[in-house]
Short mmCIF file of C-alpha atoms in Angstrom, two decimals:
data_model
loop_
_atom_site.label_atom_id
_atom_site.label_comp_id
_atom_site.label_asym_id
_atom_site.label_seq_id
_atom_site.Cartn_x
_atom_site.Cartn_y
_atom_site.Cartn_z
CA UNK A 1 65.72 90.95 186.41
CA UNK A 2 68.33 93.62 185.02
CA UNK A 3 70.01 95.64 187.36
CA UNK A 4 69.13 99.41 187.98
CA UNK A 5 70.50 101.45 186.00
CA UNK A 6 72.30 104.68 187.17
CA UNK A 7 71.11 108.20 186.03
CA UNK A 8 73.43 110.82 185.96
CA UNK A 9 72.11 114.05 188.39
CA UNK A 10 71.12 116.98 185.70
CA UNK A 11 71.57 120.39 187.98
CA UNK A 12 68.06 122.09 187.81
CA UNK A 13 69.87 125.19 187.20
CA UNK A 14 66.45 127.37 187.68
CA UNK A 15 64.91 125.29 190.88
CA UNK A 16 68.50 125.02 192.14
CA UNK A 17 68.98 128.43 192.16
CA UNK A 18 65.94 129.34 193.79
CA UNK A 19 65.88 126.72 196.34
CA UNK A 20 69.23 127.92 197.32
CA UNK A 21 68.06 131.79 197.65
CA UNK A 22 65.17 130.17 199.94
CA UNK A 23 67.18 128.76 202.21
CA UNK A 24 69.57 131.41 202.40
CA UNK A 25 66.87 133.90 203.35
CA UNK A 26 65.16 131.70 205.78
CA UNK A 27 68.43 130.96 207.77
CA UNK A 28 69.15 135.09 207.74
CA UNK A 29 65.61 135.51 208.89
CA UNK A 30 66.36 133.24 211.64
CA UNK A 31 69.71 134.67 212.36
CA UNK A 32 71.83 132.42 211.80
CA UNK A 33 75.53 132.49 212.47
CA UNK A 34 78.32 132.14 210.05
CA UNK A 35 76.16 131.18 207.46
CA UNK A 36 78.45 129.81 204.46
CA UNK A 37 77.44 128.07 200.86
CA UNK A 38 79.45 125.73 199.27
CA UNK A 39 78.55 124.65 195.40
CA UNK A 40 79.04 121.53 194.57
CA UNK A 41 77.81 121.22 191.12
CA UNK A 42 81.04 119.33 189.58
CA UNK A 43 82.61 117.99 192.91
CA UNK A 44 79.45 115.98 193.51
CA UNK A 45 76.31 114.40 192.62
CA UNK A 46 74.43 114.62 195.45
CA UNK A 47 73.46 118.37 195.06
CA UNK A 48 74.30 121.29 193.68
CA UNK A 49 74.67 123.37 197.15
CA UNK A 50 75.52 122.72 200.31
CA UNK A 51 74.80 125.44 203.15
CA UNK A 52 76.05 125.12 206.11
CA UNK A 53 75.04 127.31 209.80
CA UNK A 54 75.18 127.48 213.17
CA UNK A 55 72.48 128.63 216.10
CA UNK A 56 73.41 129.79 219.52
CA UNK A 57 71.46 126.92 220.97
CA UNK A 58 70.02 123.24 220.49
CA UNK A 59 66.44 125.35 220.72
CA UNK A 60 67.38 127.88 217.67
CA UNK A 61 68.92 125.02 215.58
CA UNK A 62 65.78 123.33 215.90
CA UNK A 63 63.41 126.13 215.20
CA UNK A 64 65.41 127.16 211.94
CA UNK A 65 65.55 123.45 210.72
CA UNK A 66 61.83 123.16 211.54
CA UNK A 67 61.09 126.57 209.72
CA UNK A 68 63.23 125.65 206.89
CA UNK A 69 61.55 122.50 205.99
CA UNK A 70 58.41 124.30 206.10
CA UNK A 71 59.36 126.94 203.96
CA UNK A 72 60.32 124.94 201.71
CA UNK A 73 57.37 122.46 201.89
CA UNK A 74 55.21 126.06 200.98
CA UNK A 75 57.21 127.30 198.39
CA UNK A 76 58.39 124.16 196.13
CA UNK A 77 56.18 121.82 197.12
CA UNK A 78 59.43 119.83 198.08
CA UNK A 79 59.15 117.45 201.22
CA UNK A 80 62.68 117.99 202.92
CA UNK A 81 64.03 115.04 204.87
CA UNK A 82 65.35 115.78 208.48
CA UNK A 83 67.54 114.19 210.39
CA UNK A 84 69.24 115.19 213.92
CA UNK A 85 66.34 116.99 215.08
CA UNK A 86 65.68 115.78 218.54
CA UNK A 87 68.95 116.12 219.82
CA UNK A 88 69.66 119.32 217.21
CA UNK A 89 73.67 119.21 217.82
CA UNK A 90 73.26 118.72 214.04
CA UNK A 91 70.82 119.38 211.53
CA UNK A 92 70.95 117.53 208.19
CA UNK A 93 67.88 119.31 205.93
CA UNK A 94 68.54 117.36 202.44
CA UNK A 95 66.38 119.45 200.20
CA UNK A 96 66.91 117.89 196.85
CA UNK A 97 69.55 120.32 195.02
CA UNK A 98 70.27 122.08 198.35
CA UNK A 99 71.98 120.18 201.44
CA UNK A 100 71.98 121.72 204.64
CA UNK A 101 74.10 121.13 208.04
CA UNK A 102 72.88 123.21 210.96
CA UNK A 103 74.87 123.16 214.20
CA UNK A 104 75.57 124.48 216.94
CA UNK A 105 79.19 126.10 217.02
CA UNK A 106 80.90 123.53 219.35
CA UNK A 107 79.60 120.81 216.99
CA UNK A 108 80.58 122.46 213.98
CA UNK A 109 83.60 123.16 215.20
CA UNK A 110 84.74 119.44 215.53
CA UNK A 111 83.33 118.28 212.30
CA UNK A 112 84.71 120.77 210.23
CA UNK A 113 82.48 120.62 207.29
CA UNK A 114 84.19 123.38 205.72
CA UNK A 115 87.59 122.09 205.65
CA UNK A 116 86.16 118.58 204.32
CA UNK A 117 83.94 120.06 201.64
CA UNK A 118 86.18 122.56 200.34
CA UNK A 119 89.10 120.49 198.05
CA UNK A 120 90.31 122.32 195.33
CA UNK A 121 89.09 125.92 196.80
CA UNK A 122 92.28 126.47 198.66
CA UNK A 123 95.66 125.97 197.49
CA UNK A 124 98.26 123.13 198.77
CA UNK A 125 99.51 123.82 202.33
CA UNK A 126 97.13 126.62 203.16
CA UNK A 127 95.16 125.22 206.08
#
């Protein structure tokens, strides 16, 4: 049997970019806080954005993550996976070319997905 063979991620420039104005929208309707996009087209091949938010609450978390998925279940035709949702400390939405963390601020706070995600966006000994 020969062994899988690797495909290299092509960024859906056109679906990427609209996916990524969805979700964008959808977390502003929903009032999200400190809403901030990271691209990763380049620095990884798991997507080409990554979005992450916070809600005031475990209840708003899970209402935007549950929204979110549905919006984009309506407009692409895109399943999104979910996972976190029962406790909804944190959110993961992967969308396809879109990733999304939602949290809520004391969680995101001690992960620091910012920090992590952004290498080579800051220069040496800035922190």
């Amino acid at each position: 049997m020969p062994a899988p063979v690797s495909v290299p991620r092509t960024p859906d420039t056109e679906g990427g970019a609209a996916l990524h104005r969805l979700v964008l929208a959808s977390l502003d309707d929903d009032q999200a806080v400190d809403t901030i996009s990271i691209p990763l087209a380049g620095k990884s091949s798991i997507a080409d954005h990554m979005v992450i938010a916070s809600g005031r609450s475990t209840r708003q978390v899970a209402s935007m993550a549950t929204k979110l998925a549905e919006k984009i279940k309506a407009e692409t035709g895109q399943t999104a996976r979910i996972e976190g949702l029962p406790t909804a400390d944190w959110v993961l939405i992967d969308a396809g070319d879109v990733i999304i963390h939602l949290f809520r601020p004391e969680v995101r706070s001690f992960y620091n997905l910012e920090r992590m995600w952004a290498f080579g966006d800051t220069p040496a000994g800035a922190a």
